[in-house]
Short mmCIF file of C-alpha atoms in Angstrom, two decimals:
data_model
loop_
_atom_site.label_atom_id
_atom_site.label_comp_id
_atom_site.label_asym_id
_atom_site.label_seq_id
_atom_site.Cartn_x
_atom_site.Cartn_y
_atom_site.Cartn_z
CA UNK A 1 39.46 23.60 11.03
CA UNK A 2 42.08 21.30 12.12
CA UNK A 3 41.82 19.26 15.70
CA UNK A 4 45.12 20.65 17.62
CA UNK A 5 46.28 16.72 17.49
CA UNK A 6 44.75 13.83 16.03
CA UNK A 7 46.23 10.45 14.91
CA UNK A 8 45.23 8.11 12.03
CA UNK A 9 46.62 4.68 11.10
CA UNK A 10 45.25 2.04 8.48
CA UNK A 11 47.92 -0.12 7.32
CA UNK A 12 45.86 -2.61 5.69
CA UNK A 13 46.66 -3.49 2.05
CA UNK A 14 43.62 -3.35 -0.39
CA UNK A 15 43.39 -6.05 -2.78
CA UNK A 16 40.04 -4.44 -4.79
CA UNK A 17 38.18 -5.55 -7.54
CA UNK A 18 37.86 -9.18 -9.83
CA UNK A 19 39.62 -11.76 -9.13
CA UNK A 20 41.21 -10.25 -6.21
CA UNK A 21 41.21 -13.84 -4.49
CA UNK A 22 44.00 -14.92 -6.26
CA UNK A 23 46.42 -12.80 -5.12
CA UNK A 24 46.06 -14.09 -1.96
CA UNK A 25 48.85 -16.79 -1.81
CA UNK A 26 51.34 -13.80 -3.07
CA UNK A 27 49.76 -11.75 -0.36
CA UNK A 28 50.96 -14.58 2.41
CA UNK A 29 54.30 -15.90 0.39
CA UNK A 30 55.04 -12.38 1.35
CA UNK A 31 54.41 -12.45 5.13
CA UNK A 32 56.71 -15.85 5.16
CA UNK A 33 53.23 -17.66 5.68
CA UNK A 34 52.87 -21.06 4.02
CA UNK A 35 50.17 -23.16 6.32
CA UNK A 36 46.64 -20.61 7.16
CA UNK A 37 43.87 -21.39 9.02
CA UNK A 38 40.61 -20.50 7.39
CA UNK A 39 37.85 -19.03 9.49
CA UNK A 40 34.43 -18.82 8.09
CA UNK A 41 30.60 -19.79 8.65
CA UNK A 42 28.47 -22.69 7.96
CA UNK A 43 25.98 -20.47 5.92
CA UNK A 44 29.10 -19.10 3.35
CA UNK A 45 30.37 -22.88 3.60
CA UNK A 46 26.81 -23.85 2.00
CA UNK A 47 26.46 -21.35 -0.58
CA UNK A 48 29.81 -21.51 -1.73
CA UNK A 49 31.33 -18.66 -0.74
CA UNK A 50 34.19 -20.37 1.54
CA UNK A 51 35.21 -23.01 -1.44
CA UNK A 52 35.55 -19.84 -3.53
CA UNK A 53 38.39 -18.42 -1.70
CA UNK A 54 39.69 -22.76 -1.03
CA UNK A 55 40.32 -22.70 -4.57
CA UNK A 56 41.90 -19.77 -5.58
CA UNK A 57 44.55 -20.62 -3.43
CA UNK A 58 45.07 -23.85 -4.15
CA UNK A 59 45.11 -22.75 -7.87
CA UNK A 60 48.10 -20.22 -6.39
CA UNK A 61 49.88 -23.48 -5.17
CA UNK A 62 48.70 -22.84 -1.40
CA UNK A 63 46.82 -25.79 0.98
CA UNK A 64 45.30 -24.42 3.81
CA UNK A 65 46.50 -25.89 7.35
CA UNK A 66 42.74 -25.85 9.03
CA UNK A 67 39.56 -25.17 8.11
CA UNK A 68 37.36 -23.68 11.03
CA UNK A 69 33.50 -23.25 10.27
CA UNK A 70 31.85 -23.13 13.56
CA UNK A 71 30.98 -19.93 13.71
CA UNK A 72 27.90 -18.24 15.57
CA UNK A 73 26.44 -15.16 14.17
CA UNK A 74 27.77 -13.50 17.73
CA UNK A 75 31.24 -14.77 18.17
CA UNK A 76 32.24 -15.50 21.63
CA UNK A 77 35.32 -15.99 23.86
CA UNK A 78 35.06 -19.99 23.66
CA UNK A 79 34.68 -19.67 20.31
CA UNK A 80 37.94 -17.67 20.21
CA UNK A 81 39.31 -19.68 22.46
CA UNK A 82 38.54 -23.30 20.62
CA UNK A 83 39.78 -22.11 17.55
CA UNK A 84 43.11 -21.43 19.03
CA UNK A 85 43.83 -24.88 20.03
CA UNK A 86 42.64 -26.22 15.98
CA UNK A 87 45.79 -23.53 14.94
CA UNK A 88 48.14 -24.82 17.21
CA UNK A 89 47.11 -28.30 16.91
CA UNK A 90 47.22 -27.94 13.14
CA UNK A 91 50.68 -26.22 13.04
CA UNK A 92 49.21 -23.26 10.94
CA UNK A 93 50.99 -19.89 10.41
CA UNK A 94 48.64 -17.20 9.58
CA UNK A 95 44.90 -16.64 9.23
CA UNK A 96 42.45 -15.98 7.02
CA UNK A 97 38.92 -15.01 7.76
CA UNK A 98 36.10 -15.44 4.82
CA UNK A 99 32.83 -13.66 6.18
CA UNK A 100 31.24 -10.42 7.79
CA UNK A 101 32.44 -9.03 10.91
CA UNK A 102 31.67 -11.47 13.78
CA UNK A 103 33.62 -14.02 11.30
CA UNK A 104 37.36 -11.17 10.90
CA UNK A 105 36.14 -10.12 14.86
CA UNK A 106 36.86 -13.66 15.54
CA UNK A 107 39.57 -13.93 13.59
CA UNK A 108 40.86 -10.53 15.30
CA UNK A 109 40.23 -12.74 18.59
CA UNK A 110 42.71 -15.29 17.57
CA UNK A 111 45.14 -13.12 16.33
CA UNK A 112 45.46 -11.65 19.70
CA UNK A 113 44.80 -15.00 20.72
CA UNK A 114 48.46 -16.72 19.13
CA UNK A 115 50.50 -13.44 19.27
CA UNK A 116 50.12 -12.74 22.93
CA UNK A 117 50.51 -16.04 23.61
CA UNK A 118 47.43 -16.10 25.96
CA UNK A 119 45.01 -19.27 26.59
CA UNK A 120 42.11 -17.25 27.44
CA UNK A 121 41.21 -14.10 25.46
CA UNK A 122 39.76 -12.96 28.63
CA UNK A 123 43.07 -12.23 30.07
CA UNK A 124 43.55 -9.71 27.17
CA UNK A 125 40.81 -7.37 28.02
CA UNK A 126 41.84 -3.44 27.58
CA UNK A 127 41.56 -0.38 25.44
CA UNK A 128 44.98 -0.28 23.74
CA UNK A 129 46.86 -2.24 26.51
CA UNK A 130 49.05 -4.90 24.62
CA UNK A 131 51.92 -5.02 23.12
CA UNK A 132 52.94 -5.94 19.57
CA UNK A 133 53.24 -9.57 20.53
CA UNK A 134 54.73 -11.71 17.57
CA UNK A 135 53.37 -11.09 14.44
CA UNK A 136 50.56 -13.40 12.80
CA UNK A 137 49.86 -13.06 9.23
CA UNK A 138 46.39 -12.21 8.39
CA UNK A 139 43.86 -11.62 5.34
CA UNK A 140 40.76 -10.84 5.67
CA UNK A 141 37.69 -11.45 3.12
CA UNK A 142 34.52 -9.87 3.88
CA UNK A 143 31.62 -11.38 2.40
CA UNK A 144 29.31 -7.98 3.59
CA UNK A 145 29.43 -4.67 2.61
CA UNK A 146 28.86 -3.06 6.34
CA UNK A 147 31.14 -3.58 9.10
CA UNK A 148 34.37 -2.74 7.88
CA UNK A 149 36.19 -4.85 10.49
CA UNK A 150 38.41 -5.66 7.44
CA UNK A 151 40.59 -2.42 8.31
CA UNK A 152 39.57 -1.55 12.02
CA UNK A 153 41.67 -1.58 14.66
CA UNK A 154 38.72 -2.68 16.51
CA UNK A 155 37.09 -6.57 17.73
CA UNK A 156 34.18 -6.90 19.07
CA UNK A 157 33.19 -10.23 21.30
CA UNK A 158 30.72 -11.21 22.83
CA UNK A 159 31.20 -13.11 26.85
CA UNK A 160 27.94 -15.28 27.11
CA UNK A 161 28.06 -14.96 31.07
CA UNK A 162 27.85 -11.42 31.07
CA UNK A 163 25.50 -11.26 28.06
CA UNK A 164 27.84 -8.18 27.16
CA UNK A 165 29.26 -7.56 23.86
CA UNK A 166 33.31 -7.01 24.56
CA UNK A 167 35.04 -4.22 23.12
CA UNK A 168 39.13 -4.86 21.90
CA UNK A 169 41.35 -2.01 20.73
CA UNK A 170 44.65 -2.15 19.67
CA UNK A 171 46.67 -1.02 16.52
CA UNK A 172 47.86 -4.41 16.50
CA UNK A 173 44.66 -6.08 15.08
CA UNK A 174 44.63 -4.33 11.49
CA UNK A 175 44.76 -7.52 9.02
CA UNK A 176 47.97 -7.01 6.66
CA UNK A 177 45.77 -7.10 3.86
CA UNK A 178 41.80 -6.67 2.85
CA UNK A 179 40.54 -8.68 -0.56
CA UNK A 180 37.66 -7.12 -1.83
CA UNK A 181 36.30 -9.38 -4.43
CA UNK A 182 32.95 -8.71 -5.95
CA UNK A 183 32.39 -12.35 -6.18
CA UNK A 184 32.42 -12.23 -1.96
CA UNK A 185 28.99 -10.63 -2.06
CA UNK A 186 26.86 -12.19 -5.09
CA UNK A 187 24.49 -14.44 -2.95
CA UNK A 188 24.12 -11.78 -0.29
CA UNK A 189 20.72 -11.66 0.40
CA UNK A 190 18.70 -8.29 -0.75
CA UNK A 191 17.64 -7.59 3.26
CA UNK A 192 21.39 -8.37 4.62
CA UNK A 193 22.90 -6.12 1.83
CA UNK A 194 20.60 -3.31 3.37
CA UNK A 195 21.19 -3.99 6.67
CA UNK A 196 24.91 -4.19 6.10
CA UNK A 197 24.95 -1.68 3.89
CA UNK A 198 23.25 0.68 6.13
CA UNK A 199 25.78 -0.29 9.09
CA UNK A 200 28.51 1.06 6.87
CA UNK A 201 26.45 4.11 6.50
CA UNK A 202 25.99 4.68 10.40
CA UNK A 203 30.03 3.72 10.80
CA UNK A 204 30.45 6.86 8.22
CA UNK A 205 28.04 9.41 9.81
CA UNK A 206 29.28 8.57 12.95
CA UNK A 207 32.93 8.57 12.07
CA UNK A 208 32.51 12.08 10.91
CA UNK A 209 30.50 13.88 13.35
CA UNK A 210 32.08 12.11 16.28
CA UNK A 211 35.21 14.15 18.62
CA UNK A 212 37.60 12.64 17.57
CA UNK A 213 37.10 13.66 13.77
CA UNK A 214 39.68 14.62 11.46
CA UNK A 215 40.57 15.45 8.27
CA UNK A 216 41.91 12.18 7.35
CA UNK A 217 38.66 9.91 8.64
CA UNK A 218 36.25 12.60 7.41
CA UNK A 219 37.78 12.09 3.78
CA UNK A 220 37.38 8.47 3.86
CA UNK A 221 33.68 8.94 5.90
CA UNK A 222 32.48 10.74 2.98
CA UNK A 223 33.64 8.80 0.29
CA UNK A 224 31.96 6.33 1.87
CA UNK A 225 28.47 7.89 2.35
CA UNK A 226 28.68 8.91 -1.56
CA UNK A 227 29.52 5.37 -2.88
CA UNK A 228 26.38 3.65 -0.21
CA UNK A 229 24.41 7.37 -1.40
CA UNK A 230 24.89 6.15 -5.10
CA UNK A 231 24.75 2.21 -4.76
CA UNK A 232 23.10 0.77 -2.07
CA UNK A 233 19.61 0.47 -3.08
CA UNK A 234 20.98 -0.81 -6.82
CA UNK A 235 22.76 -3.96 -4.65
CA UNK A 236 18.91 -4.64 -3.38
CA UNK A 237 17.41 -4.06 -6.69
CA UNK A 238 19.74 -6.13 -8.52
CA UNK A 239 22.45 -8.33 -6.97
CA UNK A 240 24.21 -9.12 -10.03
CA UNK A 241 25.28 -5.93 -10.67
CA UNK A 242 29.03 -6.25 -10.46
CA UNK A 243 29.94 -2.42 -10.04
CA UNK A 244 27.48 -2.00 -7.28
CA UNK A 245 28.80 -4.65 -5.19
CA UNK A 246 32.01 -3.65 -5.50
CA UNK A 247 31.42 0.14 -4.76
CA UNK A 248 29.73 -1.19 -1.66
CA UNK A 249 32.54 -3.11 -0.75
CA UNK A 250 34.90 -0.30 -1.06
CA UNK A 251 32.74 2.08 0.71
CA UNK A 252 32.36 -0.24 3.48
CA UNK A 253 35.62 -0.46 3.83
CA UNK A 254 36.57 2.89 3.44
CA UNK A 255 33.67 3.70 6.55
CA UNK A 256 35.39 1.08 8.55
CA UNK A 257 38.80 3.12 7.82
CA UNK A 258 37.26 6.20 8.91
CA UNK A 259 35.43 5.08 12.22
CA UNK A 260 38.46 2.88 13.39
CA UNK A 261 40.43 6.18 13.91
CA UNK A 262 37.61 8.87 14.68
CA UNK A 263 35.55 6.08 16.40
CA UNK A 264 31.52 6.08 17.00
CA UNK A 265 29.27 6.92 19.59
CA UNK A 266 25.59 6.88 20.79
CA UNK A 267 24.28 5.23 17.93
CA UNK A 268 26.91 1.54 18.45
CA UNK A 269 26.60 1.96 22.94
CA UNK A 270 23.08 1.51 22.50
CA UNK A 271 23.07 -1.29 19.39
CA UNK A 272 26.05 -3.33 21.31
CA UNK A 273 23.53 -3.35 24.34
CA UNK A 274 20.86 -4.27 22.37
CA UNK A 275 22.45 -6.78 20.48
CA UNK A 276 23.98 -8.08 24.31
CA UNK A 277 20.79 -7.81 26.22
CA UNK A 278 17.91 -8.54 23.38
CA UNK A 279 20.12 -10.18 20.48
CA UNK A 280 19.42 -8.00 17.98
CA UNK A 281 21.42 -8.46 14.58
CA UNK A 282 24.20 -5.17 14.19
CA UNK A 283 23.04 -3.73 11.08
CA UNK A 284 19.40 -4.13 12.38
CA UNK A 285 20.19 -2.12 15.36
CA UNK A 286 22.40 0.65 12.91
CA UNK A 287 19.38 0.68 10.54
CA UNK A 288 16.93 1.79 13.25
CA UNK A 289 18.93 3.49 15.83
CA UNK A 290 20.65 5.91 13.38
CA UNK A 291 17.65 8.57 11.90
CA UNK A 292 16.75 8.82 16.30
CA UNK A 293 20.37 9.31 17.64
CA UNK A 294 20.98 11.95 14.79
CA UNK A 295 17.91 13.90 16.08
CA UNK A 296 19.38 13.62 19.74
CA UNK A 297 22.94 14.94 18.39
CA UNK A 298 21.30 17.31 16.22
CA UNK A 299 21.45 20.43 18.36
CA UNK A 300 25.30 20.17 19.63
CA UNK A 301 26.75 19.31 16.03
CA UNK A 302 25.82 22.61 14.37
CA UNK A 303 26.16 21.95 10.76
CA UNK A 304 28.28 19.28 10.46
CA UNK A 305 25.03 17.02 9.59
CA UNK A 306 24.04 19.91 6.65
CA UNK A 307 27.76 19.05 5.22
CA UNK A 308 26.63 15.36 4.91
CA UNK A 309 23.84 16.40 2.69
CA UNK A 310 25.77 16.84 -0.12
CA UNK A 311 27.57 13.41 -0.67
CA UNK A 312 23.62 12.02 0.64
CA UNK A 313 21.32 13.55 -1.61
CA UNK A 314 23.98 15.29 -4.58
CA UNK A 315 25.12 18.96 -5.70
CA UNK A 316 21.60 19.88 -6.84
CA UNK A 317 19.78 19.15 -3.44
CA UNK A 318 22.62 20.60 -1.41
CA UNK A 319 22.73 23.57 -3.20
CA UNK A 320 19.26 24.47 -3.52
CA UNK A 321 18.92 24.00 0.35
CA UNK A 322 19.25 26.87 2.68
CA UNK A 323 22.71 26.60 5.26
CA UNK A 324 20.10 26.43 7.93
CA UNK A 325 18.20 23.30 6.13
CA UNK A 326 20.69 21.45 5.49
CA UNK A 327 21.51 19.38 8.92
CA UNK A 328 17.75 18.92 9.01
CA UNK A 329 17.12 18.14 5.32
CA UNK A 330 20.59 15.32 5.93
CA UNK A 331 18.61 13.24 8.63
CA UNK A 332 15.56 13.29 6.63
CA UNK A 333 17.36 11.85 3.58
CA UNK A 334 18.50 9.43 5.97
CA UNK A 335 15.02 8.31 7.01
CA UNK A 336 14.20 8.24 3.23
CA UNK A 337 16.70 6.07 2.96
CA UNK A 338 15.25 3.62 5.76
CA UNK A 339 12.21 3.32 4.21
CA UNK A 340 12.78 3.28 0.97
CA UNK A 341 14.87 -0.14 1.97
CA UNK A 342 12.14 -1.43 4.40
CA UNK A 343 9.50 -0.99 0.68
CA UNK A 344 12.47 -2.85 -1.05
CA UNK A 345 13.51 -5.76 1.37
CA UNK A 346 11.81 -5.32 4.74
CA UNK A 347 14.86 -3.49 6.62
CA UNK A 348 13.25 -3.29 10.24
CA UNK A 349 12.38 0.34 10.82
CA UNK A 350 10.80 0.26 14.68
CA UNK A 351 12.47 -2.11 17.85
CA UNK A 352 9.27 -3.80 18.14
CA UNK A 353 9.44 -5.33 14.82
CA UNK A 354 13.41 -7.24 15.97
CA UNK A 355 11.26 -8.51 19.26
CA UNK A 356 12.70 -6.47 21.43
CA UNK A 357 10.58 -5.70 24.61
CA UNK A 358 10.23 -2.15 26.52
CA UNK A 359 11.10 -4.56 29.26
CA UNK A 360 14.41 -4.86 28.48
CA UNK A 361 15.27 -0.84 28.48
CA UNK A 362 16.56 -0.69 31.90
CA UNK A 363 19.20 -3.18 31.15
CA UNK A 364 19.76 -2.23 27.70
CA UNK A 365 20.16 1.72 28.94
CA UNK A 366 22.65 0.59 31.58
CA UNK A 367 24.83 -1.36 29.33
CA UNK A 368 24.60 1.16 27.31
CA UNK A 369 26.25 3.88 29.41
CA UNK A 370 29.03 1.96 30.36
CA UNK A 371 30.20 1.12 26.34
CA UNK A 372 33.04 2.61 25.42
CA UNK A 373 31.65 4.35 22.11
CA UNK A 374 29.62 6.56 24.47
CA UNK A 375 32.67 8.51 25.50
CA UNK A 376 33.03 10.16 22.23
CA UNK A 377 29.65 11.37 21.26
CA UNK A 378 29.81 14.71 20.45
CA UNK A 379 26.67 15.63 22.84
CA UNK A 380 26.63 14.17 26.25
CA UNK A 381 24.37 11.33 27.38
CA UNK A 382 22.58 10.25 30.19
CA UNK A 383 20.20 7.08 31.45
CA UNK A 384 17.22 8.87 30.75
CA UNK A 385 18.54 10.33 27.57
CA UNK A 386 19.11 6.10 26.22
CA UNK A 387 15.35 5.42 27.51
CA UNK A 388 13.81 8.42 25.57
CA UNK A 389 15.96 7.30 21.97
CA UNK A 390 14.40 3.72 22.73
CA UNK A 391 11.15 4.92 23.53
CA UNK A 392 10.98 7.04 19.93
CA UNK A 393 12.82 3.86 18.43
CA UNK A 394 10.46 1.33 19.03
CA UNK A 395 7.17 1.88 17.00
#
């Protein structure tokens, strides 16, 4: 049935598939950008990963303006904030961001950064509140296949003094185009593909059971859920399989589109605390939380889980499966799923084993309540409600 109103947006070009990279410079010859800044990590800088990206442009006839690789694996305002002085310093015209999400989130950060003409990110905290500001070029390159932040209209930073993960929403951070290269992902470690991989999983599931579904984000949710259904575990199994990665990619991507416009809920409030309070890794905190918070939501969605069970577990399984089964028989494929990846790579399964203490539940349930993605949970939640999913999450 169709929501009486919904909106979707995802403007973001999609540059998929081998040697994608080089179509970069044509990408920001386009924009009327000549001088980027390139945003990435030390680890990708190591391994190759950044100079991959260096020289297909420069083999397109593009030099990049600044190179920025000072990244932490949780991005913060200073960080945000430092970066923007390199770009102006450096004269540079557009950005482009070669990494997972807190390395695009950051790059987000600076694009709000330069076309607000702000100092201090800080001053542009809000849900939707600023304007289109002057446009900045941007490209983004994700080197995972989880968060998606290559086509969300959503950053997340963290403020160190508040030990609270920062939510930013605006149409205006969408990068102008999204370069899915299978080459991005080849020295992806088999427990971060998981973990990533199961992130864009959680974005999906979440995405289409959450209230502000339609029929635009469910069709890119489930496309999604097939392609990580149908590829994940061969990524872990064996990383040079070219397809795989690139079908990942995609279906990241695609989970990132869907979410970004039907949003998430219980599942991210509770892993942005936990990453805030206890520092534990996104996908981590996706890959545990998910299998518990479906079980909570189970009762109010009806059987909007038992529809997931077809693009989980195939035609066969679905259709073999009583109606009434089916939302049951969809969280248990997910917790198949879980394990099977924990035999494979170690994917953490309980809290305890990411070193988070039962200590830390008060805070973590309070931050918690007051993140945005709780608002559109399709089943209402409470303080005790957080302590009880933590309790069952933790061994």
């Amino acid at each position: 049935m169709l929501p009486t109103y919904y909106e979707f947006q995802n403007s973001t070009k999609i540059l998929s598939g081998k040697y994608a990279l080089e179509n970069i410079t044509y990408e920001l010859k386009g924009l009327g950008a000549c001088r980027p800044i390139l945003l990435s990590g030390r680890i990708l800088e190591k391994v190759g990963s950044l100079k991959k990206v260096i020289n297909a442009i420069v083999s397109t006839g593009m030099e990049p303006g600044a190179i920025f690789t000072d990244i932490p694996a949780d991005s913060s305002v200073e960080v945000v904030n430092r970066i923007g002085k390199t770009y102006k310093k450096a004269a540079c015209d557009s950005i482009i961001a070669v990494g997972g999400g807190s390395i695009i989130d950051t790059a987000k950060g600076l694009e709000m950064l330069i076309s607000q003409e702000a100092e201090d990110l800080l001053e542009l905290q809000g849900c939707e509140s600023m304007i289109r500001g002057k446009h900045i070029p941007f490209i983004a390159v994700p080197t995972t296949s989880g968060t998606g932040s290559e086509t969300t209209l959503v950053a997340v930073i963290k403020n160190i003094e508040k030990s609270v993960k920062m939510e930013f929403i605006s149409n205006y951070l969408l990068p102008d185009a999204a370069v899915l290269d299978p080459r991005m992902t080849e020295t992806l470690p088999p427990k971060t593909a998981a973990s990533t991989g199961f992130d864009a999983l959680c974005h999906a599931i979440e995405a289409f059971s959450c209230t502000q579904k339609n029929p635009l984000s469910d069709a890119y949710a489930v496309a999604a859920i097939k392609l990580i259904s149908e590829n994940l575990v061969t990524t872990i199994k064996d990383g040079k399989n070219i397809e795989a990665r690139l079908a990942m990619a995609n279906a990241s991507t695609m989970a990132g589109a869907a979410f970004s416009n039907s949003m998430v809920g219980v599942v991210h409030a509770i892993g942005h605390a936990l990453g805030g309070v206890c520092k534990v890794p996104h996908g981590n905190a996706m890959s545990i939380l998910l299998p518990y918070c479906m079980l909570y939501n189970y009762k109010q969605l009806g059987d909007i889980y038992g529809e997931l069970l077809l693009y989980l577990e195939g035609p066969e399984v679905y259709a073999r499966t009583s109606a009434e089964k089916r939302s049951e028989e969809a969280i248990k494929s997910v917790r198949k799923l879980e394990r099977r990846l924990h035999k494979l790579c170690g994917l953490p399964m309980t809290l305890k084993e990411v070193n988070v203490e039962k200590k830390d539940f008060d805070a973590v349930a309070k931050t918690a309540l007051n993140d945005g993605a709780m608002l559109l949970n399709p089943a209402a939640v409470d303080y005790e409600d957080v302590i009880m999913i933590l309790n069952q999450a933790y061994e």
